[in-house]
Amino acid sequence: LAAPPSPPGQDPQGWRAPVDCVRANELCAAEPSCSSRYRTLRQCLAGRDRNTMLANKECQAALEVLQESPLYDCRCKRGMKKELQCLQIYWSIHLGLTEGEEFYEASPYEPVTSRLSDIFRLASIFSGMDPATNSKSNHCLDAAKACNLNDNCKRLRSGYISTCSKEISATEHCSRRKCHKALRQFFDRVPSEYTYRLLFCSCKDQACAERRRQTIVPSCSYEDKHKPNCLELRNVCRADHLCRSRLADFHANCQASFQSLTSCPADNYQACLGSYAGLIGFDMTPNYVDASTTSITISPWCSCKGSGNLEEECEKFLRDFTENPCLRNAIQAFGNGTDVNLTP
Amino acid sequence: NRMKRARARHKPCALKELEVSVSELGLGYESDETVLFRYCSGTCDTAVRNYDLSLKSVRSKRRIRKEKVRARPCCRPLSYDDDVSFLDAYNRYYTVNELSAKECGCV
């Protein structure tokens, strides 16, 4: 890629092309003033103590200058090359900008523009699968079939299933770390026509709903001996750049809104389902809590016990999973094969 | 038509595939999940070596009598596909290896 004549931050029209943070970092490195400020900021943040950092004048000055640089509004793409590096750059700027710990954080990912209807179109081309014709159809079983008949999906599905169900020793029944990694590979590398069908299939009976619940091998990837407090779990997640980003993305795309017909931001179901799937394989891995066919309840593996004076905040956090009309509508819409018709 | 059928039966050794349920595999698993089963099928007439001709001749002269020998090449998998995992009827996951052929040849 040839370098543009002037860095995007100094475009005369004030217009900035959206750049990813890895690229923005390269542009910054080419500019002596930007790169020295960025180095300063990174040193400020290396202390990991936000308050000291904010009190330091030099750090503040560096932050102010960097807000004018391409680094300031750069974004990352899910599953991109160097995703972790991109997110590290993103948070190095944004962690310094926020006022303390916020309940909802801005997503470092580019907004999703595709819709569910695009997936349905692709799915019908790809599979040519029998739709719900027979009376005892099990959509989750059909989804497994569609995956097994596709070499890439089959390989990565078998990959996580065998990893997640491999016993390590008498005391350790699986390697959660390896299981999560294999799950992330599956959801990052297999097209959503396959992964969503497995994850969000609609069910009429319990056998189907149990199969749906089992999709991510919850005994290894989800359940644990100890059920932590949700805010504690959120802190664990926020300590990791990837988990923090996926959680922020979930909040940005699945946050229930009362202004839209579907309860979803911009009526975009696809964006919500995508960021839900993006949480699988991290500390905040969500799943169906039971095999109920009538009501869908989703939750991460945590509870609000022991919240103390933060009970309300904890409940609010948990409700974004358990009682979220946007997420529920999106899952149901996918299961029914419907999407909102947008008037252009 | 008979010619057509005869020719079909004498296709050279190649990989073929079939959609089968896990239960149908006869490995003792109970699952309605469908998997792609790839197998080797076809003739190996063109792969006959001097070895095969000689072995046949030596055997017909009753120089080999008690041993079991095979005097013609056989269409078999040269390599197997990756593992296949599935959920059974009791909600347990299983992984089976070397279930499906990946490449066939006359050996």
Short mmCIF file of C-alpha atoms in Angstrom, two decimals:
data_model
loop_
_atom_site.label_atom_id
_atom_site.label_comp_id
_atom_site.label_asym_id
_atom_site.label_seq_id
_atom_site.Cartn_x
_atom_site.Cartn_y
_atom_site.Cartn_z
CA LEU A 1 0.00 0.00 0.00
CA ALA A 2 1.37 3.40 -0.97
CA ALA A 3 1.25 6.08 1.66
CA PRO A 4 -1.33 8.80 0.97
CA PRO A 5 0.02 12.30 0.23
CA SER A 6 -1.03 13.58 3.63
CA PRO A 7 -2.04 11.69 6.75
CA PRO A 8 -5.85 11.43 7.10
CA GLY A 9 -5.73 13.48 10.28
CA GLN A 10 -4.62 16.50 8.30
CA ASP A 11 -7.08 16.27 5.46
CA PRO A 12 -7.95 19.87 4.39
CA GLN A 13 -11.69 19.11 4.33
CA GLY A 14 -11.52 17.73 7.81
CA TRP A 15 -12.79 14.43 6.45
CA ARG A 16 -11.15 11.28 7.71
CA ALA A 17 -11.26 7.99 5.91
CA PRO A 18 -11.99 5.21 8.39
CA VAL A 19 -8.69 3.51 9.14
CA ASP A 20 -7.98 0.53 11.32
CA CYS A 21 -5.79 1.17 14.33
CA VAL A 22 -2.85 -0.86 13.01
CA ARG A 23 -2.78 1.38 9.94
CA ALA A 24 -3.35 4.49 12.07
CA ASN A 25 -0.40 3.46 14.18
CA GLU A 26 1.75 3.26 11.06
CA LEU A 27 0.62 6.72 9.99
CA CYS A 28 1.39 8.04 13.46
CA ALA A 29 4.81 6.43 13.47
CA ALA A 30 5.66 8.27 10.25
CA GLU A 31 5.02 11.59 11.95
CA PRO A 32 7.61 12.61 14.56
CA SER A 33 5.25 14.67 16.75
CA CYS A 34 2.54 12.02 16.76
CA SER A 35 4.88 9.13 17.41
CA SER A 36 6.63 10.83 20.33
CA ARG A 37 3.29 11.71 21.97
CA TYR A 38 2.05 8.20 21.48
CA ARG A 39 5.20 6.80 23.07
CA THR A 40 4.65 9.13 26.03
CA LEU A 41 1.04 8.02 26.40
CA ARG A 42 1.99 4.37 26.33
CA GLN A 43 4.49 4.96 29.08
CA CYS A 44 1.82 6.76 31.08
CA LEU A 45 -0.53 3.82 30.71
CA ALA A 46 2.13 1.23 31.41
CA GLY A 47 1.78 2.10 35.08
CA ARG A 48 -1.76 0.75 34.83
CA ASP A 49 -2.89 3.35 37.31
CA ARG A 50 -5.36 5.64 35.59
CA ASN A 51 -5.48 8.24 38.30
CA THR A 52 -1.75 8.86 38.36
CA MET A 53 -1.86 9.03 34.62
CA LEU A 54 -4.63 11.59 34.52
CA ALA A 55 -2.91 13.71 37.13
CA ASN A 56 0.27 13.84 35.09
CA LYS A 57 0.42 16.95 32.90
CA GLU A 58 2.66 15.40 30.29
CA CYS A 59 0.28 12.48 29.89
CA GLN A 60 -2.69 14.80 29.52
CA ALA A 61 -0.90 16.85 26.88
CA ALA A 62 -0.02 13.71 24.95
CA LEU A 63 -3.65 12.59 25.07
CA GLU A 64 -4.88 15.96 23.82
CA VAL A 65 -2.55 15.97 20.85
CA LEU A 66 -3.40 12.39 19.97
CA GLN A 67 -7.09 13.25 19.78
CA GLU A 68 -6.27 15.11 16.58
CA SER A 69 -4.41 12.13 15.12
CA PRO A 70 -5.76 9.25 13.03
CA LEU A 71 -5.32 7.12 16.14
CA TYR A 72 -8.23 8.81 17.81
CA ASP A 73 -11.13 7.45 15.76
CA CYS A 74 -9.58 4.32 14.37
CA ARG A 75 -11.54 1.06 14.64
CA CYS A 76 -10.84 -2.67 14.36
CA LYS A 77 -12.49 -5.47 12.42
CA ARG A 78 -13.58 -8.69 14.02
CA GLY A 79 -11.28 -11.54 12.99
CA MET A 80 -8.87 -9.20 11.19
CA LYS A 81 -5.17 -9.94 10.98
CA LYS A 82 -3.46 -8.54 14.08
CA GLU A 83 -6.82 -8.05 15.81
CA LEU A 84 -5.23 -8.08 19.26
CA GLN A 85 -2.61 -5.53 18.24
CA CYS A 86 -5.34 -3.33 16.78
CA LEU A 87 -7.37 -3.51 19.99
CA GLN A 88 -4.35 -2.78 22.13
CA ILE A 89 -3.78 0.41 20.17
CA TYR A 90 -7.46 1.32 20.42
CA TRP A 91 -7.63 0.91 24.18
CA SER A 92 -4.31 2.64 24.76
CA ILE A 93 -6.01 5.85 23.63
CA HIS A 94 -9.53 5.21 24.85
CA LEU A 95 -8.76 4.02 28.34
CA GLY A 96 -7.22 7.39 29.02
CA LEU A 97 -10.26 9.23 27.72
CA THR A 98 -13.06 7.70 29.72
CA GLU A 99 -14.16 9.13 33.03
CA GLY A 100 -13.60 6.22 35.34
CA GLU A 101 -15.23 2.85 34.76
CA GLU A 102 -18.26 3.21 32.54
CA PHE A 103 -21.20 0.87 32.47
CA TYR A 104 -21.35 0.79 28.68
CA GLU A 105 -18.21 1.35 26.65
CA ALA A 106 -17.98 2.33 23.00
CA SER A 107 -17.25 -0.58 20.68
CA PRO A 108 -13.79 -0.63 19.10
CA TYR A 109 -15.25 -2.54 16.15
CA GLU A 110 -16.47 -1.13 12.88
CA PRO A 111 -20.25 -0.92 12.67
CA VAL A 112 -21.94 -3.91 11.01
CA THR A 113 -23.77 -2.98 7.85
CA SER A 114 -24.95 -6.39 6.64
CA ARG A 115 -28.40 -7.68 7.56
CA LEU A 116 -29.92 -11.02 8.46
CA SER A 117 -31.62 -11.17 5.08
CA ASP A 118 -28.16 -11.31 3.46
CA ILE A 119 -27.43 -14.46 5.45
CA PHE A 120 -30.72 -16.06 4.52
CA ARG A 121 -29.99 -15.38 0.88
CA LEU A 122 -26.54 -16.91 1.15
CA ALA A 123 -27.79 -19.87 3.17
CA SER A 124 -30.32 -20.80 0.52
CA ILE A 125 -27.66 -20.65 -2.20
CA PHE A 126 -25.08 -22.56 -0.22
CA SER A 127 -27.06 -25.42 1.18
CA GLY A 128 -30.24 -25.97 -0.77
CA MET A 129 -31.28 -27.75 2.39
CA ASP A 130 -34.71 -29.16 2.96
CA PRO A 131 -36.70 -26.47 4.78
CA ALA A 132 -39.24 -27.24 7.47
CA THR A 133 -41.19 -29.69 5.40
CA ASN A 134 -41.59 -32.72 7.63
CA SER A 135 -43.64 -32.46 10.79
CA LYS A 136 -40.97 -33.69 13.21
CA SER A 137 -38.30 -31.39 11.90
CA ASN A 138 -35.51 -30.46 14.27
CA HIS A 139 -33.85 -27.29 13.06
CA CYS A 140 -30.85 -27.78 15.31
CA LEU A 141 -30.27 -31.23 13.85
CA ASP A 142 -30.60 -29.78 10.34
CA ALA A 143 -28.01 -27.17 11.28
CA ALA A 144 -25.60 -29.89 12.43
CA LYS A 145 -26.18 -31.69 9.14
CA ALA A 146 -25.50 -28.56 7.10
CA CYS A 147 -22.27 -28.07 9.05
CA ASN A 148 -21.16 -31.70 8.71
CA LEU A 149 -21.65 -31.55 4.95
CA ASN A 150 -19.35 -28.53 4.66
CA ASP A 151 -15.69 -29.47 5.03
CA ASN A 152 -14.58 -26.25 6.71
CA CYS A 153 -17.48 -26.14 9.17
CA LYS A 154 -17.15 -29.85 9.94
CA ARG A 155 -13.41 -29.59 10.57
CA LEU A 156 -13.63 -26.63 12.93
CA ARG A 157 -16.74 -27.98 14.70
CA SER A 158 -15.02 -31.31 15.31
CA GLY A 159 -12.00 -29.28 16.37
CA TYR A 160 -13.75 -27.55 19.25
CA ILE A 161 -15.93 -30.51 20.20
CA SER A 162 -12.97 -32.87 20.56
CA THR A 163 -10.91 -30.24 22.40
CA CYS A 164 -13.76 -29.32 24.74
CA SER A 165 -14.66 -32.93 25.57
CA LYS A 166 -11.12 -34.21 26.02
CA GLU A 167 -10.50 -35.27 29.59
CA ILE A 168 -7.19 -34.05 31.04
CA SER A 169 -7.05 -35.89 34.35
CA ALA A 170 -9.32 -37.23 37.08
CA THR A 171 -9.56 -33.79 38.65
CA GLU A 172 -9.54 -31.62 35.54
CA HIS A 173 -12.26 -32.67 33.19
CA CYS A 174 -11.17 -30.49 30.27
CA SER A 175 -8.86 -27.67 29.31
CA ARG A 176 -11.11 -24.60 29.35
CA ARG A 177 -8.41 -22.43 27.83
CA LYS A 178 -7.95 -24.69 24.82
CA CYS A 179 -11.70 -25.20 24.51
CA HIS A 180 -12.30 -21.45 24.39
CA LYS A 181 -9.60 -21.00 21.80
CA ALA A 182 -11.09 -23.69 19.58
CA LEU A 183 -14.55 -22.13 19.95
CA ARG A 184 -13.20 -18.72 18.96
CA GLN A 185 -11.62 -20.25 15.88
CA PHE A 186 -14.92 -21.84 14.95
CA PHE A 187 -16.91 -18.62 15.30
CA ASP A 188 -14.23 -16.48 13.63
CA ARG A 189 -13.51 -18.68 10.65
CA VAL A 190 -16.79 -20.35 9.75
CA PRO A 191 -19.34 -18.23 7.86
CA SER A 192 -22.34 -17.15 9.92
CA GLU A 193 -24.76 -19.07 7.65
CA TYR A 194 -23.48 -22.14 9.47
CA THR A 195 -22.61 -20.88 12.93
CA TYR A 196 -25.86 -18.93 13.48
CA ARG A 197 -27.93 -21.90 12.37
CA LEU A 198 -26.31 -24.02 15.07
CA LEU A 199 -26.48 -21.34 17.72
CA PHE A 200 -29.90 -19.80 17.09
CA CYS A 201 -31.98 -22.66 15.65
CA SER A 202 -35.66 -22.53 16.62
CA CYS A 203 -37.07 -25.44 18.58
CA LYS A 204 -40.45 -27.02 19.19
CA ASP A 205 -39.37 -29.80 21.52
CA GLN A 206 -36.96 -30.32 24.35
CA ALA A 207 -34.56 -32.62 22.53
CA CYS A 208 -33.98 -29.83 20.01
CA ALA A 209 -33.59 -27.17 22.71
CA GLU A 210 -31.14 -29.35 24.60
CA ARG A 211 -29.10 -29.81 21.44
CA ARG A 212 -29.10 -26.04 21.01
CA ARG A 213 -27.93 -25.56 24.59
CA GLN A 214 -25.18 -28.13 24.01
CA THR A 215 -23.82 -26.35 20.91
CA ILE A 216 -20.87 -24.74 22.68
CA VAL A 217 -20.13 -27.82 24.87
CA PRO A 218 -21.22 -25.91 28.00
CA SER A 219 -19.85 -28.48 30.45
CA CYS A 220 -16.39 -27.24 29.52
CA SER A 221 -16.78 -23.79 28.00
CA TYR A 222 -19.54 -22.38 30.19
CA GLU A 223 -20.26 -24.11 33.50
CA ASP A 224 -17.85 -23.98 36.39
CA LYS A 225 -17.80 -25.25 39.98
CA HIS A 226 -18.03 -21.73 41.27
CA LYS A 227 -20.51 -19.15 39.95
CA PRO A 228 -18.86 -15.73 40.29
CA ASN A 229 -20.58 -12.41 40.82
CA CYS A 230 -21.37 -10.79 37.46
CA LEU A 231 -19.52 -7.56 38.22
CA GLU A 232 -16.50 -9.56 39.31
CA LEU A 233 -16.71 -11.46 36.03
CA ARG A 234 -17.00 -8.17 34.17
CA ASN A 235 -13.78 -6.98 35.80
CA VAL A 236 -12.01 -10.17 34.75
CA CYS A 237 -13.28 -9.65 31.22
CA ARG A 238 -12.27 -5.98 31.14
CA ALA A 239 -8.73 -6.86 32.13
CA ASP A 240 -8.39 -8.60 28.75
CA HIS A 241 -8.37 -6.42 25.63
CA LEU A 242 -10.20 -8.95 23.47
CA CYS A 243 -12.90 -9.81 26.01
CA ARG A 244 -13.38 -6.14 26.86
CA SER A 245 -13.83 -5.30 23.19
CA ARG A 246 -16.30 -8.08 22.53
CA LEU A 247 -18.33 -7.07 25.58
CA ALA A 248 -18.36 -3.43 24.49
CA ASP A 249 -19.46 -4.59 21.04
CA PHE A 250 -22.27 -6.66 22.55
CA HIS A 251 -23.46 -3.68 24.53
CA ALA A 252 -23.30 -1.43 21.46
CA ASN A 253 -25.27 -3.78 19.22
CA CYS A 254 -27.68 -5.59 21.54
CA GLN A 255 -28.61 -2.84 23.94
CA ALA A 256 -32.39 -2.77 24.21
CA SER A 257 -33.79 0.45 22.85
CA PHE A 258 -37.34 1.67 23.15
CA GLN A 259 -37.12 3.82 20.08
CA SER A 260 -37.04 1.09 17.49
CA LEU A 261 -39.63 -1.43 16.38
CA THR A 262 -37.37 -4.41 17.09
CA SER A 263 -35.87 -3.05 20.33
CA CYS A 264 -32.47 -3.28 18.64
CA PRO A 265 -30.12 -0.40 17.78
CA ALA A 266 -30.84 0.66 14.18
CA ASP A 267 -33.13 -2.40 13.90
CA ASN A 268 -30.06 -4.45 13.04
CA TYR A 269 -30.52 -8.04 14.20
CA GLN A 270 -27.42 -9.26 12.40
CA ALA A 271 -25.20 -6.87 14.35
CA CYS A 272 -26.65 -8.08 17.65
CA LEU A 273 -26.30 -11.78 16.83
CA GLY A 274 -22.79 -11.21 15.56
CA SER A 275 -21.63 -9.53 18.73
CA TYR A 276 -23.38 -12.20 20.82
CA ALA A 277 -21.45 -14.92 18.95
CA GLY A 278 -18.33 -12.80 19.39
CA LEU A 279 -18.50 -13.30 23.16
CA ILE A 280 -18.26 -17.09 22.91
CA GLY A 281 -14.85 -18.37 23.92
CA PHE A 282 -14.16 -15.60 26.45
CA ASP A 283 -14.73 -15.25 30.18
CA MET A 284 -18.10 -13.69 29.41
CA THR A 285 -19.28 -16.65 27.28
CA PRO A 286 -23.09 -16.58 27.22
CA ASN A 287 -25.41 -19.56 26.78
CA TYR A 288 -28.99 -20.75 27.08
CA VAL A 289 -29.63 -21.42 30.75
CA ASP A 290 -31.97 -24.38 30.13
CA ALA A 291 -33.64 -26.47 27.44
CA SER A 292 -36.93 -24.62 27.53
CA THR A 293 -38.69 -24.33 24.17
CA THR A 294 -41.15 -21.61 25.10
CA SER A 295 -38.94 -19.00 26.72
CA ILE A 296 -35.38 -18.27 25.71
CA THR A 297 -33.17 -17.23 28.60
CA ILE A 298 -29.54 -16.35 28.01
CA SER A 299 -26.92 -15.63 30.63
CA PRO A 300 -23.20 -15.64 31.23
CA TRP A 301 -22.05 -17.98 34.01
CA CYS A 302 -22.53 -15.57 36.92
CA SER A 303 -25.08 -14.35 39.42
CA CYS A 304 -25.74 -11.23 41.46
CA LYS A 305 -25.19 -12.94 44.80
CA GLY A 306 -22.75 -11.05 46.97
CA SER A 307 -23.09 -7.76 45.10
CA GLY A 308 -23.35 -5.72 48.28
CA ASN A 309 -24.23 -2.13 47.52
CA LEU A 310 -23.76 -2.74 43.79
CA GLU A 311 -26.77 -5.05 43.60
CA GLU A 312 -28.63 -2.69 41.28
CA GLU A 313 -25.73 -2.29 38.89
CA CYS A 314 -25.21 -6.04 38.84
CA GLU A 315 -28.87 -6.73 38.08
CA LYS A 316 -28.79 -4.17 35.31
CA PHE A 317 -25.72 -5.81 33.82
CA LEU A 318 -27.24 -9.29 34.02
CA ARG A 319 -30.59 -8.18 32.58
CA ASP A 320 -28.85 -7.17 29.34
CA PHE A 321 -28.48 -10.91 28.82
CA THR A 322 -31.41 -12.49 30.63
CA GLU A 323 -34.20 -10.03 29.85
CA ASN A 324 -33.07 -8.32 26.69
CA PRO A 325 -35.87 -7.84 24.16
CA CYS A 326 -33.41 -6.97 21.38
CA LEU A 327 -31.40 -10.16 21.81
CA ARG A 328 -34.53 -12.26 22.19
CA ASN A 329 -36.19 -10.75 19.11
CA ALA A 330 -33.01 -11.20 17.10
CA ILE A 331 -32.73 -14.89 18.04
CA GLN A 332 -36.38 -15.48 17.27
CA ALA A 333 -36.17 -13.61 13.98
CA PHE A 334 -33.23 -15.75 12.92
CA GLY A 335 -35.06 -18.94 13.91
CA ASN A 336 -38.13 -17.92 11.93
CA GLY A 337 -36.09 -16.79 8.94
CA THR A 338 -37.46 -13.27 9.10
CA ASP A 339 -35.82 -9.88 9.09
CA VAL A 340 -37.23 -6.42 9.41
CA ASN A 341 -38.16 -4.83 6.11
CA LEU A 342 -36.43 -1.53 5.93
CA THR A 343 -37.91 1.17 3.81
CA PRO A 344 -34.98 2.73 1.99
CA ASN B 1 -28.70 -50.03 -20.87
CA ARG B 2 -27.02 -53.14 -19.62
CA MET B 3 -23.84 -51.85 -21.22
CA LYS B 4 -24.27 -48.61 -19.34
CA ARG B 5 -24.72 -50.45 -16.05
CA ALA B 6 -21.73 -52.67 -16.76
CA ARG B 7 -19.60 -49.65 -17.54
CA ALA B 8 -20.77 -47.90 -14.38
CA ARG B 9 -19.69 -50.88 -12.35
CA HIS B 10 -16.29 -50.81 -13.95
CA LYS B 11 -15.36 -47.25 -13.24
CA PRO B 12 -11.78 -46.83 -12.10
CA CYS B 13 -11.02 -46.49 -8.41
CA ALA B 14 -12.20 -43.12 -7.08
CA LEU B 15 -13.58 -41.30 -4.06
CA LYS B 16 -17.36 -41.33 -3.69
CA GLU B 17 -19.56 -39.79 -1.04
CA LEU B 18 -22.80 -40.50 0.71
CA GLU B 19 -24.84 -38.74 3.39
CA VAL B 20 -25.49 -41.20 6.19
CA SER B 21 -26.79 -40.95 9.73
CA VAL B 22 -24.36 -41.71 12.53
CA SER B 23 -26.53 -44.67 13.64
CA GLU B 24 -26.19 -46.19 10.17
CA LEU B 25 -22.41 -46.34 10.56
CA GLY B 26 -22.85 -49.36 12.82
CA LEU B 27 -20.21 -48.23 15.28
CA GLY B 28 -22.58 -48.43 18.20
CA TYR B 29 -23.44 -44.75 18.43
CA GLU B 30 -27.03 -43.64 18.60
CA SER B 31 -27.43 -40.30 16.85
CA ASP B 32 -29.64 -38.81 14.18
CA GLU B 33 -26.89 -36.48 13.09
CA THR B 34 -25.99 -36.78 9.41
CA VAL B 35 -22.37 -37.02 8.35
CA LEU B 36 -20.69 -37.13 4.99
CA PHE B 37 -19.21 -40.58 4.45
CA ARG B 38 -16.55 -40.72 1.74
CA TYR B 39 -15.47 -44.12 0.49
CA CYS B 40 -13.33 -45.67 -2.23
CA SER B 41 -14.99 -47.50 -5.06
CA GLY B 42 -14.04 -48.73 -8.54
CA THR B 43 -11.84 -51.21 -10.30
CA CYS B 44 -8.08 -51.44 -10.35
CA ASP B 45 -7.66 -53.21 -13.70
CA THR B 46 -5.15 -50.72 -15.02
CA ALA B 47 -3.05 -50.98 -11.89
CA VAL B 48 -2.16 -54.65 -12.34
CA ARG B 49 1.61 -55.13 -11.94
CA ASN B 50 3.96 -57.93 -12.93
CA TYR B 51 3.72 -58.84 -9.26
CA ASP B 52 0.03 -59.62 -9.60
CA LEU B 53 0.48 -61.63 -12.82
CA SER B 54 3.34 -63.62 -11.37
CA LEU B 55 1.58 -64.27 -8.10
CA LYS B 56 -1.45 -65.54 -9.97
CA SER B 57 0.70 -67.82 -12.09
CA VAL B 58 2.70 -69.18 -9.16
CA ARG B 59 -0.50 -69.86 -7.28
CA SER B 60 -2.16 -71.57 -10.23
CA LYS B 61 0.84 -73.86 -10.43
CA ARG B 62 0.05 -74.69 -6.80
CA ARG B 63 3.40 -73.42 -5.57
CA ILE B 64 1.45 -71.37 -3.02
CA ARG B 65 -1.32 -73.36 -1.43
CA LYS B 66 -1.93 -72.77 2.25
CA GLU B 67 -1.40 -69.03 2.50
CA LYS B 68 -3.98 -66.38 1.76
CA VAL B 69 -2.72 -64.17 -1.02
CA ARG B 70 -4.32 -61.49 -3.14
CA ALA B 71 -3.22 -61.35 -6.75
CA ARG B 72 -5.00 -58.16 -7.77
CA PRO B 73 -4.71 -54.57 -6.60
CA CYS B 74 -7.45 -53.26 -4.42
CA CYS B 75 -9.22 -49.87 -4.28
CA ARG B 76 -8.59 -48.55 -0.76
CA PRO B 77 -8.17 -45.22 1.06
CA LEU B 78 -4.62 -43.86 0.85
CA SER B 79 -5.42 -41.35 3.58
CA TYR B 80 -8.32 -40.59 5.85
CA ASP B 81 -10.32 -37.46 6.50
CA ASP B 82 -10.12 -35.39 9.70
CA ASP B 83 -12.01 -36.41 12.82
CA VAL B 84 -15.79 -36.25 12.88
CA SER B 85 -17.61 -35.13 16.03
CA PHE B 86 -21.30 -35.41 16.79
CA LEU B 87 -23.83 -35.21 19.61
CA ASP B 88 -25.61 -38.48 20.36
CA ALA B 89 -29.22 -39.11 21.43
CA TYR B 90 -28.18 -38.86 25.08
CA ASN B 91 -26.53 -35.45 24.63
CA ARG B 92 -22.99 -36.72 24.81
CA TYR B 93 -20.36 -35.67 22.34
CA TYR B 94 -18.18 -38.20 20.55
CA THR B 95 -15.30 -37.88 18.14
CA VAL B 96 -14.47 -40.59 15.64
CA ASN B 97 -11.23 -40.72 13.70
CA GLU B 98 -10.40 -42.34 10.35
CA LEU B 99 -14.07 -42.58 9.53
CA SER B 100 -14.03 -41.26 6.04
CA ALA B 101 -11.62 -41.63 3.12
CA LYS B 102 -9.77 -38.59 1.84
CA GLU B 103 -7.84 -40.04 -1.07
CA CYS B 104 -8.20 -43.37 -2.88
CA GLY B 105 -5.78 -45.53 -4.79
CA CYS B 106 -5.07 -49.01 -6.01
CA VAL B 107 -2.76 -50.72 -3.57
#
